[in-house]
mmCIF file of C-alpha atoms in Angstrom:
data_model
loop_
_atom_site.group_PDB
_atom_site.id
_atom_site.type_symbol
_atom_site.label_atom_id
_atom_site.label_comp_id
_atom_site.label_asym_id
_atom_site.label_seq_id
_atom_site.Cartn_x
_atom_site.Cartn_y
_atom_site.Cartn_z
ATOM 1 C CA MET Q 1 21.579 -25.998 2.661
ATOM 2 C CA ARG Q 2 18.930 -27.946 0.717
ATOM 3 C CA ALA Q 3 16.778 -28.292 3.826
ATOM 4 C CA ALA Q 4 17.127 -24.593 4.449
ATOM 5 C CA ILE Q 5 16.035 -23.813 0.892
ATOM 6 C CA LYS Q 6 12.996 -26.130 1.205
ATOM 7 C CA GLU Q 7 11.977 -24.429 4.427
ATOM 8 C CA GLY Q 8 12.648 -21.081 2.832
ATOM 9 C CA LEU Q 9 10.481 -21.903 -0.185
ATOM 10 C CA LEU Q 10 7.584 -22.726 2.121
ATOM 11 C CA ALA Q 11 8.010 -19.400 3.867
ATOM 12 C CA ALA Q 12 8.241 -17.673 0.492
ATOM 13 C CA LEU Q 13 4.916 -19.177 -0.624
ATOM 14 C CA VAL Q 14 3.260 -18.016 2.590
ATOM 15 C CA ALA Q 15 4.665 -14.531 2.091
ATOM 16 C CA LEU Q 16 3.539 -14.497 -1.530
ATOM 17 C CA ALA Q 17 -0.019 -15.208 -0.475
ATOM 18 C CA ALA Q 18 0.043 -11.903 1.412
ATOM 19 C CA SER Q 19 2.002 -9.944 -1.179
ATOM 20 C CA ASP Q 20 -0.877 -8.293 -3.054
ATOM 21 C CA ALA Q 21 -0.519 -5.154 -0.976
ATOM 22 C CA LEU Q 22 3.160 -4.937 -1.860
ATOM 23 C CA ALA Q 23 2.982 -5.740 -5.541
ATOM 24 C CA HIS Q 24 2.008 -2.282 -6.710
ATOM 25 C CA LYS Q 25 2.715 1.302 -5.849
ATOM 26 C CA PRO Q 26 0.181 2.482 -3.256
ATOM 27 C CA SER Q 27 -2.780 4.486 -4.549
ATOM 28 C CA ASP Q 28 -1.879 8.172 -4.712
ATOM 29 C CA SER Q 29 -3.288 11.252 -6.376
ATOM 30 C CA TYR Q 30 -1.430 14.495 -7.013
ATOM 31 C CA LEU Q 31 -3.235 17.736 -6.163
ATOM 32 C CA ALA Q 32 -1.697 21.096 -7.098
ATOM 33 C CA VAL Q 33 -3.467 24.243 -5.843
ATOM 34 C CA ARG Q 34 -2.430 27.823 -6.598
ATOM 35 C CA VAL Q 35 -3.822 30.826 -4.720
ATOM 36 C CA GLU Q 36 -3.715 34.333 -6.176
ATOM 37 C CA GLY Q 37 -5.675 36.869 -4.168
ATOM 38 C CA ALA Q 38 -9.195 35.464 -3.901
ATOM 39 C CA ASN Q 39 -8.781 33.138 -6.870
ATOM 40 C CA VAL Q 40 -7.812 29.495 -6.705
ATOM 41 C CA SER Q 41 -6.776 27.228 -9.543
ATOM 42 C CA GLY Q 42 -5.059 23.926 -9.866
ATOM 43 C CA GLN Q 43 -4.606 20.496 -11.326
ATOM 44 C CA TRP Q 44 -5.554 17.081 -10.002
ATOM 45 C CA ASP Q 45 -3.861 13.932 -11.317
ATOM 46 C CA ILE Q 46 -5.846 10.777 -10.470
ATOM 47 C CA ALA Q 47 -4.877 7.261 -11.543
ATOM 48 C CA LEU Q 48 -7.172 5.843 -14.215
ATOM 49 C CA ARG Q 49 -7.091 2.427 -12.521
ATOM 50 C CA ASP Q 50 -8.475 3.996 -9.332
ATOM 51 C CA LEU Q 51 -11.187 5.906 -11.201
ATOM 52 C CA ASP Q 52 -12.119 2.763 -13.104
ATOM 53 C CA PHE Q 53 -12.597 0.938 -9.818
ATOM 54 C CA ALA Q 54 -14.639 3.804 -8.335
ATOM 55 C CA ILE Q 55 -16.927 4.833 -11.214
ATOM 56 C CA GLY Q 56 -16.136 2.472 -14.111
ATOM 57 C CA LEU Q 57 -14.284 3.715 -17.187
ATOM 58 C CA ASP Q 58 -13.781 0.523 -19.192
ATOM 59 C CA ASP Q 59 -17.166 0.546 -20.937
ATOM 60 C CA ASN Q 60 -16.531 -2.400 -23.258
ATOM 61 C CA GLY Q 61 -14.862 -4.504 -20.560
ATOM 62 C CA ASP Q 62 -11.788 -5.350 -22.628
ATOM 63 C CA GLY Q 63 -9.345 -4.500 -19.830
ATOM 64 C CA ALA Q 64 -7.928 -1.449 -21.658
ATOM 65 C CA ILE Q 65 -9.060 2.100 -20.930
ATOM 66 C CA THR Q 66 -8.997 4.255 -24.078
ATOM 67 C CA TRP Q 67 -8.930 8.026 -24.406
ATOM 68 C CA GLY Q 68 -12.433 7.873 -25.877
ATOM 69 C CA GLU Q 69 -13.733 6.068 -22.791
ATOM 70 C CA VAL Q 70 -12.034 8.552 -20.474
ATOM 71 C CA ARG Q 71 -13.399 11.508 -22.448
ATOM 72 C CA ALA Q 72 -16.926 10.092 -22.298
ATOM 73 C CA HIS Q 73 -16.668 9.985 -18.506
ATOM 74 C CA HIS Q 74 -15.244 13.498 -17.965
ATOM 75 C CA PRO Q 75 -18.471 14.812 -16.375
ATOM 76 C CA GLU Q 76 -18.579 11.835 -13.996
ATOM 77 C CA ILE Q 77 -14.888 12.205 -13.107
ATOM 78 C CA ALA Q 78 -15.368 15.904 -12.347
ATOM 79 C CA ALA Q 79 -18.499 15.284 -10.263
ATOM 80 C CA TYR Q 80 -16.913 12.407 -8.357
ATOM 81 C CA ALA Q 81 -13.609 14.168 -7.623
ATOM 82 C CA LEU Q 82 -14.858 17.692 -6.865
ATOM 83 C CA ALA Q 83 -17.482 16.331 -4.478
ATOM 84 C CA ARG Q 84 -14.540 15.035 -2.444
ATOM 85 C CA LEU Q 85 -12.500 18.240 -2.426
ATOM 86 C CA LYS Q 86 -13.504 21.150 -0.175
ATOM 87 C CA LEU Q 87 -11.687 24.485 -0.138
ATOM 88 C CA ARG Q 88 -12.600 27.049 2.521
ATOM 89 C CA SER Q 89 -11.251 30.463 3.469
ATOM 90 C CA SER Q 90 -12.429 32.694 6.321
ATOM 91 C CA GLU Q 91 -15.179 30.188 7.185
ATOM 92 C CA ALA Q 92 -16.615 30.403 3.654
ATOM 93 C CA ASP Q 93 -16.522 27.859 0.836
ATOM 94 C CA CYS Q 94 -14.414 28.417 -2.277
ATOM 95 C CA PRO Q 95 -16.354 26.507 -4.979
ATOM 96 C CA VAL Q 96 -14.302 25.229 -7.919
ATOM 97 C CA ARG Q 97 -15.236 23.833 -11.339
ATOM 98 C CA SER Q 98 -13.365 21.725 -13.849
ATOM 99 C CA THR Q 99 -11.920 23.635 -16.796
ATOM 100 C CA GLU Q 100 -9.901 21.109 -18.823
ATOM 101 C CA PHE Q 101 -9.079 17.407 -18.982
ATOM 102 C CA LEU Q 102 -5.852 15.732 -20.104
ATOM 103 C CA VAL Q 103 -4.138 12.379 -19.657
ATOM 104 C CA ASP Q 104 -0.587 11.986 -18.363
ATOM 105 C CA ASP Q 105 1.780 9.127 -17.502
ATOM 106 C CA HIS Q 106 3.267 8.723 -14.059
ATOM 107 C CA SER Q 107 5.749 6.059 -12.978
ATOM 108 C CA ASP Q 108 2.907 3.674 -12.129
ATOM 109 C CA GLY Q 109 0.591 4.194 -15.100
ATOM 110 C CA ALA Q 110 -1.817 6.569 -16.804
ATOM 111 C CA TYR Q 111 -3.555 9.357 -14.909
ATOM 112 C CA SER Q 112 -6.539 11.567 -15.627
ATOM 113 C CA VAL Q 113 -5.488 15.210 -15.325
ATOM 114 C CA MET Q 114 -8.301 17.558 -14.343
ATOM 115 C CA ARG Q 115 -7.626 21.287 -14.234
ATOM 116 C CA PHE Q 116 -9.949 23.432 -12.159
ATOM 117 C CA ALA Q 117 -10.580 27.037 -11.135
ATOM 118 C CA GLY Q 118 -12.722 28.913 -8.638
ATOM 119 C CA ALA Q 119 -12.915 31.860 -6.291
ATOM 120 C CA CYS Q 120 -13.191 32.579 -2.582
ATOM 121 C CA PRO Q 121 -15.358 35.396 -1.161
ATOM 122 C CA ALA Q 122 -12.267 37.439 -0.208
ATOM 123 C CA GLU Q 123 -8.488 37.387 -0.493
ATOM 124 C CA VAL Q 124 -7.149 34.150 0.933
ATOM 125 C CA SER Q 125 -4.800 34.264 3.915
ATOM 126 C CA THR Q 126 -5.658 30.898 5.462
ATOM 127 C CA LEU Q 127 -6.829 27.971 3.351
ATOM 128 C CA GLU Q 128 -8.642 24.942 4.713
ATOM 129 C CA ILE Q 129 -8.538 21.890 2.429
ATOM 130 C CA GLY Q 130 -10.769 18.866 2.921
ATOM 131 C CA TYR Q 131 -9.845 15.763 0.937
ATOM 132 C CA SER Q 132 -11.863 12.517 0.903
ATOM 133 C CA LEU Q 133 -11.094 10.970 -2.498
ATOM 134 C CA PHE Q 134 -11.505 7.142 -2.381
ATOM 135 C CA ALA Q 135 -11.812 7.317 1.425
ATOM 136 C CA ASP Q 136 -14.691 4.832 1.319
ATOM 137 C CA LEU Q 137 -12.913 2.469 -1.083
ATOM 138 C CA ASP Q 138 -9.229 2.428 -0.161
ATOM 139 C CA PRO Q 139 -8.061 3.286 3.375
ATOM 140 C CA GLN Q 140 -4.455 3.295 2.120
ATOM 141 C CA HIS Q 141 -5.051 6.002 -0.495
ATOM 142 C CA LYS Q 142 -3.050 9.213 -0.103
ATOM 143 C CA GLY Q 143 -3.437 12.642 -1.665
ATOM 144 C CA LEU Q 144 -0.142 14.469 -2.267
ATOM 145 C CA LEU Q 145 -0.626 18.229 -2.170
ATOM 146 C CA ARG Q 146 1.463 21.031 -3.634
ATOM 147 C CA LEU Q 147 0.129 24.425 -2.535
ATOM 148 C CA GLU Q 148 1.548 27.555 -4.217
ATOM 149 C CA HIS Q 149 1.055 31.138 -3.067
ATOM 150 C CA GLY Q 150 3.198 33.855 -4.553
ATOM 151 C CA PRO Q 151 6.778 32.593 -4.587
ATOM 152 C CA GLY Q 152 6.167 30.074 -1.796
ATOM 153 C CA THR Q 153 5.295 26.378 -1.999
ATOM 154 C CA ARG Q 154 4.021 24.015 0.655
ATOM 155 C CA THR Q 155 3.335 20.294 0.528
ATOM 156 C CA GLY Q 156 1.001 18.027 2.419
ATOM 157 C CA ILE Q 157 -0.228 14.431 2.558
ATOM 158 C CA PHE Q 158 -3.937 13.679 2.908
ATOM 159 C CA SER Q 159 -5.230 10.376 4.233
ATOM 160 C CA PRO Q 160 -8.451 9.201 5.882
ATOM 161 C CA GLU Q 161 -6.809 10.038 9.218
ATOM 162 C CA ARG Q 162 -5.760 13.507 8.012
ATOM 163 C CA ALA Q 163 -8.613 14.459 5.722
ATOM 164 C CA THR Q 164 -8.696 18.160 6.632
ATOM 165 C CA GLN Q 165 -5.673 20.431 6.892
ATOM 166 C CA PHE Q 166 -5.141 24.168 7.402
ATOM 167 C CA PHE Q 167 -2.474 26.275 5.719
ATOM 168 C CA GLU Q 168 -1.474 29.816 6.686
ATOM 169 C CA LEU Q 169 -0.245 31.238 3.404
ATOM 170 C CA ALA Q 170 1.606 34.152 4.981
ATOM 171 C CA LYS Q 171 3.838 31.698 6.849
ATOM 172 C CA ILE Q 172 5.285 29.934 3.799
ATOM 173 C CA SER Q 173 9.036 30.265 4.263
ATOM 174 C CA ALA Q 174 12.183 28.407 3.332
ATOM 175 C CA LEU Q 175 12.085 26.676 6.729
ATOM 176 C CA THR Q 176 8.507 25.433 6.330
ATOM 177 C CA GLN Q 177 9.363 24.180 2.837
ATOM 178 C CA PHE Q 178 12.406 22.376 4.224
ATOM 179 C CA PHE Q 179 10.304 20.531 6.807
ATOM 180 C CA ASP Q 180 7.494 19.879 4.314
ATOM 181 C CA TYR Q 181 9.828 18.198 1.842
ATOM 182 C CA GLY Q 182 11.653 16.408 4.654
ATOM 183 C CA ARG Q 183 8.349 14.890 5.758
ATOM 184 C CA GLU Q 184 7.677 13.841 2.163
ATOM 185 C CA GLY Q 185 11.070 12.126 2.030
ATOM 186 C CA VAL Q 186 10.335 10.109 5.180
ATOM 187 C CA TRP Q 187 6.918 9.117 3.869
ATOM 188 C CA HIS Q 188 8.194 8.000 0.482
ATOM 189 C CA ILE Q 189 10.922 5.734 1.814
ATOM 190 C CA TRP Q 190 8.342 4.103 4.099
ATOM 191 C CA ILE Q 191 5.894 3.421 1.252
ATOM 192 C CA GLY Q 192 8.658 2.601 -1.268
ATOM 193 C CA PHE Q 193 8.417 -1.164 -0.774
ATOM 194 C CA ASP Q 194 10.957 -1.911 -3.497
ATOM 195 C CA HIS Q 195 13.531 0.378 -1.858
ATOM 196 C CA ILE Q 196 12.824 -1.166 1.544
ATOM 197 C CA LEU Q 197 13.139 -4.736 0.254
ATOM 198 C CA PHE Q 198 16.438 -3.907 -1.462
ATOM 199 C CA LEU Q 199 17.798 -2.453 1.756
ATOM 200 C CA LEU Q 200 16.560 -5.397 3.818
ATOM 201 C CA SER Q 201 18.115 -7.854 1.348
ATOM 202 C CA LEU Q 202 21.488 -6.274 2.037
ATOM 203 C CA LEU Q 203 20.894 -5.995 5.791
ATOM 204 C CA LEU Q 204 19.740 -9.584 6.407
ATOM 205 C CA PRO Q 205 23.335 -11.012 6.196
ATOM 206 C CA ALA Q 206 24.784 -8.203 8.345
ATOM 207 C CA VAL Q 207 24.480 -10.298 11.519
ATOM 208 C CA LEU Q 208 25.989 -13.334 9.790
ATOM 209 C CA ALA Q 209 29.425 -14.167 8.388
ATOM 210 C CA PHE Q 210 30.066 -16.387 5.374
ATOM 211 C CA GLU Q 211 32.693 -18.934 6.434
ATOM 212 C CA GLY Q 212 33.477 -22.377 5.085
ATOM 213 C CA GLY Q 213 30.783 -22.206 2.447
ATOM 214 C CA ARG Q 214 27.941 -21.358 4.872
ATOM 215 C CA TRP Q 215 26.508 -18.478 6.868
ATOM 216 C CA ARG Q 216 27.324 -18.371 10.597
ATOM 217 C CA ALA Q 217 26.291 -15.923 13.308
ATOM 218 C CA VAL Q 218 28.749 -13.090 13.918
ATOM 219 C CA GLU Q 219 30.566 -13.138 17.243
ATOM 220 C CA GLY Q 220 29.780 -9.592 18.335
ATOM 221 C CA PHE Q 221 27.658 -6.541 17.571
ATOM 222 C CA ARG Q 222 30.553 -4.378 16.364
ATOM 223 C CA PRO Q 223 31.200 -6.121 12.994
ATOM 224 C CA ALA Q 224 27.454 -6.231 12.292
ATOM 225 C CA PHE Q 225 27.138 -2.514 13.054
ATOM 226 C CA TRP Q 226 30.018 -1.526 10.787
ATOM 227 C CA ASP Q 227 28.733 -3.730 7.978
ATOM 228 C CA VAL Q 228 25.355 -1.984 8.193
ATOM 229 C CA PHE Q 229 27.048 1.411 8.426
ATOM 230 C CA LYS Q 230 29.001 0.826 5.215
ATOM 231 C CA ILE Q 231 25.939 -0.477 3.358
ATOM 232 C CA VAL Q 232 23.651 2.368 4.421
ATOM 233 C CA THR Q 233 26.291 5.018 3.780
ATOM 234 C CA SER Q 234 27.056 3.666 0.300
ATOM 235 C CA PHE Q 235 23.363 3.432 -0.587
ATOM 236 C CA THR Q 236 22.792 6.971 0.716
ATOM 237 C CA VAL Q 237 25.685 8.528 -1.195
ATOM 238 C CA ALA Q 238 24.751 6.762 -4.418
ATOM 239 C CA HIS Q 239 21.044 7.572 -4.496
ATOM 240 C CA SER Q 240 21.728 11.141 -3.329
ATOM 241 C CA ILE Q 241 23.910 11.662 -6.409
ATOM 242 C CA THR Q 242 21.364 10.475 -8.964
ATOM 243 C CA LEU Q 243 18.390 11.930 -7.054
ATOM 244 C CA SER Q 244 19.973 15.362 -7.229
ATOM 245 C CA LEU Q 245 21.056 15.056 -10.871
ATOM 246 C CA ALA Q 246 17.666 13.769 -12.011
ATOM 247 C CA ALA Q 247 15.621 16.226 -9.940
ATOM 248 C CA LEU Q 248 17.636 19.128 -11.363
ATOM 249 C CA GLY Q 249 17.151 17.830 -14.912
ATOM 250 C CA ALA Q 250 20.820 17.066 -15.550
ATOM 251 C CA VAL Q 251 20.159 13.361 -16.220
ATOM 252 C CA SER Q 252 16.983 11.622 -17.305
ATOM 253 C CA LEU Q 253 16.160 7.943 -17.848
ATOM 254 C CA PRO Q 254 12.928 6.299 -19.061
ATOM 255 C CA SER Q 255 10.608 5.426 -16.181
ATOM 256 C CA ARG Q 256 10.168 1.798 -17.261
ATOM 257 C CA LEU Q 257 13.943 1.303 -17.402
ATOM 258 C CA VAL Q 258 14.403 2.782 -13.925
ATOM 259 C CA GLU Q 259 11.559 0.818 -12.337
ATOM 260 C CA SER Q 260 12.701 -2.420 -13.998
ATOM 261 C CA GLY Q 261 16.273 -1.761 -12.849
ATOM 262 C CA ILE Q 262 15.092 -1.249 -9.262
ATOM 263 C CA ALA Q 263 13.164 -4.540 -9.341
ATOM 264 C CA THR Q 264 16.230 -6.304 -10.788
ATOM 265 C CA SER Q 265 18.411 -4.934 -7.981
ATOM 266 C CA VAL Q 266 16.024 -6.375 -5.381
ATOM 267 C CA VAL Q 267 16.001 -9.805 -7.053
ATOM 268 C CA LEU Q 268 19.803 -9.979 -7.311
ATOM 269 C CA ALA Q 269 20.433 -8.700 -3.784
ATOM 270 C CA ALA Q 270 18.037 -11.262 -2.295
ATOM 271 C CA LEU Q 271 19.356 -14.141 -4.448
ATOM 272 C CA ASN Q 272 22.865 -13.336 -3.272
ATOM 273 C CA ASN Q 273 21.794 -14.264 0.257
ATOM 274 C CA VAL Q 274 20.754 -17.783 -0.783
ATOM 275 C CA PHE Q 275 23.501 -18.342 -3.383
ATOM 276 C CA PRO Q 276 26.250 -15.990 -2.161
ATOM 277 C CA LEU Q 277 28.587 -14.611 -4.786
ATOM 278 C CA VAL Q 278 29.299 -11.263 -3.136
ATOM 279 C CA HIS Q 279 29.475 -11.496 0.648
ATOM 280 C CA GLY Q 280 32.504 -9.464 1.709
ATOM 281 C CA ARG Q 281 31.832 -6.123 0.041
ATOM 282 C CA ARG Q 282 28.087 -5.730 -0.117
ATOM 283 C CA TRP Q 283 28.562 -1.994 0.295
ATOM 284 C CA MET Q 284 29.759 -1.938 -3.318
ATOM 285 C CA VAL Q 285 26.507 -3.595 -4.393
ATOM 286 C CA ALA Q 286 24.591 -1.019 -2.342
ATOM 287 C CA PHE Q 287 26.420 1.814 -4.087
ATOM 288 C CA ALA Q 288 26.026 0.440 -7.616
ATOM 289 C CA PHE Q 289 22.311 -0.239 -7.331
ATOM 290 C CA GLY Q 290 21.771 2.840 -5.170
ATOM 291 C CA LEU Q 291 22.493 4.921 -8.266
ATOM 292 C CA ILE Q 292 19.439 3.358 -9.930
ATOM 293 C CA HIS Q 293 17.237 3.810 -6.853
ATOM 294 C CA GLY Q 294 18.076 7.526 -6.859
ATOM 295 C CA PHE Q 295 16.242 7.906 -10.172
ATOM 296 C CA GLY Q 296 13.194 6.297 -8.551
ATOM 297 C CA PHE Q 297 13.227 8.820 -5.700
ATOM 298 C CA ALA Q 298 13.608 11.613 -8.256
ATOM 299 C CA SER Q 299 10.403 10.574 -10.040
ATOM 300 C CA VAL Q 300 8.518 11.040 -6.757
ATOM 301 C CA LEU Q 301 10.091 14.442 -6.244
ATOM 302 C CA ARG Q 302 9.162 15.516 -9.778
ATOM 303 C CA ASP Q 303 5.553 14.491 -9.099
ATOM 304 C CA LEU Q 304 5.543 16.690 -6.006
ATOM 305 C CA GLY Q 305 7.201 19.565 -7.833
ATOM 306 C CA LEU Q 306 10.290 21.460 -6.736
ATOM 307 C CA PRO Q 307 9.772 25.136 -5.782
ATOM 308 C CA GLN Q 308 12.157 27.105 -7.966
ATOM 309 C CA GLU Q 309 12.602 29.839 -5.359
ATOM 310 C CA ALA Q 310 13.756 27.269 -2.777
ATOM 311 C CA LEU Q 311 15.167 24.546 -5.000
ATOM 312 C CA LEU Q 312 18.158 23.634 -2.857
ATOM 313 C CA VAL Q 313 16.202 23.808 0.403
ATOM 314 C CA ALA Q 314 13.491 21.456 -0.907
ATOM 315 C CA LEU Q 315 16.008 19.043 -2.433
ATOM 316 C CA VAL Q 316 18.100 18.839 0.746
ATOM 317 C CA GLY Q 317 14.985 18.505 2.909
ATOM 318 C CA PHE Q 318 13.603 15.652 0.806
ATOM 319 C CA ASN Q 319 16.957 13.858 0.747
ATOM 320 C CA LEU Q 320 17.409 14.165 4.511
ATOM 321 C CA GLY Q 321 13.854 12.927 4.987
ATOM 322 C CA VAL Q 322 14.659 9.830 2.927
ATOM 323 C CA GLU Q 323 17.733 9.207 5.067
ATOM 324 C CA GLY Q 324 15.788 9.731 8.283
ATOM 325 C CA GLY Q 325 13.147 7.209 7.203
ATOM 326 C CA GLN Q 326 15.873 4.806 6.141
ATOM 327 C CA LEU Q 327 17.683 5.079 9.480
ATOM 328 C CA ALA Q 328 14.430 4.419 11.329
ATOM 329 C CA ILE Q 329 14.056 1.137 9.419
ATOM 330 C CA VAL Q 330 17.665 0.152 10.120
ATOM 331 C CA SER Q 331 17.374 1.061 13.814
ATOM 332 C CA ALA Q 332 14.319 -1.149 14.172
ATOM 333 C CA PHE Q 333 15.835 -4.052 12.226
ATOM 334 C CA LEU Q 334 19.425 -4.403 13.450
ATOM 335 C CA PRO Q 335 18.938 -4.976 17.222
ATOM 336 C CA VAL Q 336 16.220 -7.596 16.627
ATOM 337 C CA ALA Q 337 18.246 -9.362 13.932
ATOM 338 C CA TYR Q 338 21.318 -9.413 16.182
ATOM 339 C CA VAL Q 339 19.435 -11.001 19.076
ATOM 340 C CA LEU Q 340 17.887 -13.675 16.824
ATOM 341 C CA ARG Q 341 20.925 -14.278 14.575
ATOM 342 C CA ALA Q 342 22.023 -17.660 15.988
ATOM 343 C CA GLY Q 343 18.616 -19.331 16.127
ATOM 344 C CA TRP Q 344 16.651 -21.401 13.622
ATOM 345 C CA LEU Q 345 13.975 -18.705 13.341
ATOM 346 C CA TYR Q 346 16.389 -16.162 11.910
ATOM 347 C CA ARG Q 347 18.796 -18.315 9.915
ATOM 348 C CA ARG Q 348 16.146 -20.476 8.220
ATOM 349 C CA LEU Q 349 12.831 -18.643 8.260
ATOM 350 C CA VAL Q 350 13.860 -14.980 8.239
ATOM 351 C CA PHE Q 351 17.139 -15.099 6.309
ATOM 352 C CA VAL Q 352 16.574 -17.885 3.765
ATOM 353 C CA GLY Q 353 12.780 -17.798 3.701
ATOM 354 C CA GLY Q 354 12.636 -14.007 3.725
ATOM 355 C CA SER Q 355 15.199 -13.740 0.933
ATOM 356 C CA LEU Q 356 13.294 -16.221 -1.251
ATOM 357 C CA ALA Q 357 10.030 -14.394 -0.577
ATOM 358 C CA ILE Q 358 11.680 -11.149 -1.668
ATOM 359 C CA VAL Q 359 12.922 -12.836 -4.855
ATOM 360 C CA VAL Q 360 9.389 -13.985 -5.695
ATOM 361 C CA VAL Q 361 7.746 -10.606 -5.055
ATOM 362 C CA ALA Q 362 10.476 -8.604 -6.805
ATOM 363 C CA GLY Q 363 10.458 -11.064 -9.709
ATOM 364 C CA ILE Q 364 6.771 -10.331 -10.222
ATOM 365 C CA TRP Q 365 7.515 -6.602 -10.118
ATOM 366 C CA LEU Q 366 10.258 -7.083 -12.701
ATOM 367 C CA VAL Q 367 7.988 -8.887 -15.167
ATOM 368 C CA GLU Q 368 5.190 -6.366 -14.658
ATOM 369 C CA ARG Q 369 7.451 -3.357 -15.113
ATOM 370 C CA ALA Q 370 9.584 -4.693 -17.959
ATOM 371 C CA PHE Q 371 6.669 -5.962 -20.067
ATOM 372 C CA ASN Q 372 3.943 -3.574 -18.843
ATOM 373 C CA VAL Q 373 1.633 -6.386 -17.726
ATOM 374 C CA LYS Q 374 -0.329 -7.031 -14.554
ATOM 375 C CA ILE Q 375 0.263 -10.396 -12.883
ATOM 376 C CA ILE Q 376 -1.310 -9.511 -9.552
ATOM 377 C CA THR Q 377 -4.486 -7.446 -9.704
ATOM 378 C CA PRO Q 378 -4.272 -4.316 -7.529
#
């Protein structure tokens, strides 16, 4: 076991060297657009850390961005952002202008909130939105859109690969909202690295059995499959409960507590692989910590906004999207892990080394989230 831990530590250090991209929530902005006749209005939430990198907000260089510094840069923020947002209807531009600035907190830090308004030449039936914010600086940046027209709401995700999108406002229905929020659910489980690492920490031992004080390869695929089934089902049921309660406003927890709790769950789940305390009923661990992860999913859903006229449809669509994305990860992982389960590569490098690497990365997240500090620069 000591040799395995030494080999695992080496693998963990290698993984840590490449962990910068995983140490923070990916760069997102939140764009809300409302169309009423020929008029458009909205709100754009952009992370201060991203704006600081793009145009420079920290004038005195002390590492802290104050409200005074943000306020002094309002004209630059408006010019920079609005130059990268294009609204068109009926082949004509819909110019917008900033109307108000605020600051708000999201789960990953402070955001500049810019409200804007404008008008199109005629009543809008089809809206073309072009989005290129930070496209030249961060190819991973995403813009999360909420588009409202009358009682209907649509969502979208902008990226450098999908910088221009078209929306037919007359076709906003409960079905389109269901698929929109389902797509959002898939996307957010795939970029939710802490959720993925927690799930992988529980799945890594699924193709092994703890016997005689050590992990051994399982004899057949059936026990591994049912172990994974119980873990995924428990995790799904648990986070669905708290996701629904939190999204509907029935239960609310402080963001720092939730994010710290999620990081703690990843650390403990991964440590349990190297120093096993719970190895027979990991589905119970998945359920217990899944309740905490549900609050994390709910914060994403609140950022997107739930359409009140289709509340249940959007909530179910998002939840099913999360499950679909989760099942895709499991489907890709389990067959490969089963084939490799008996070899040195899996048992030493992937299982022990991977678990230790997860502990290191999640431990950094925990310190950052619990004490509001930055250990790894984004």
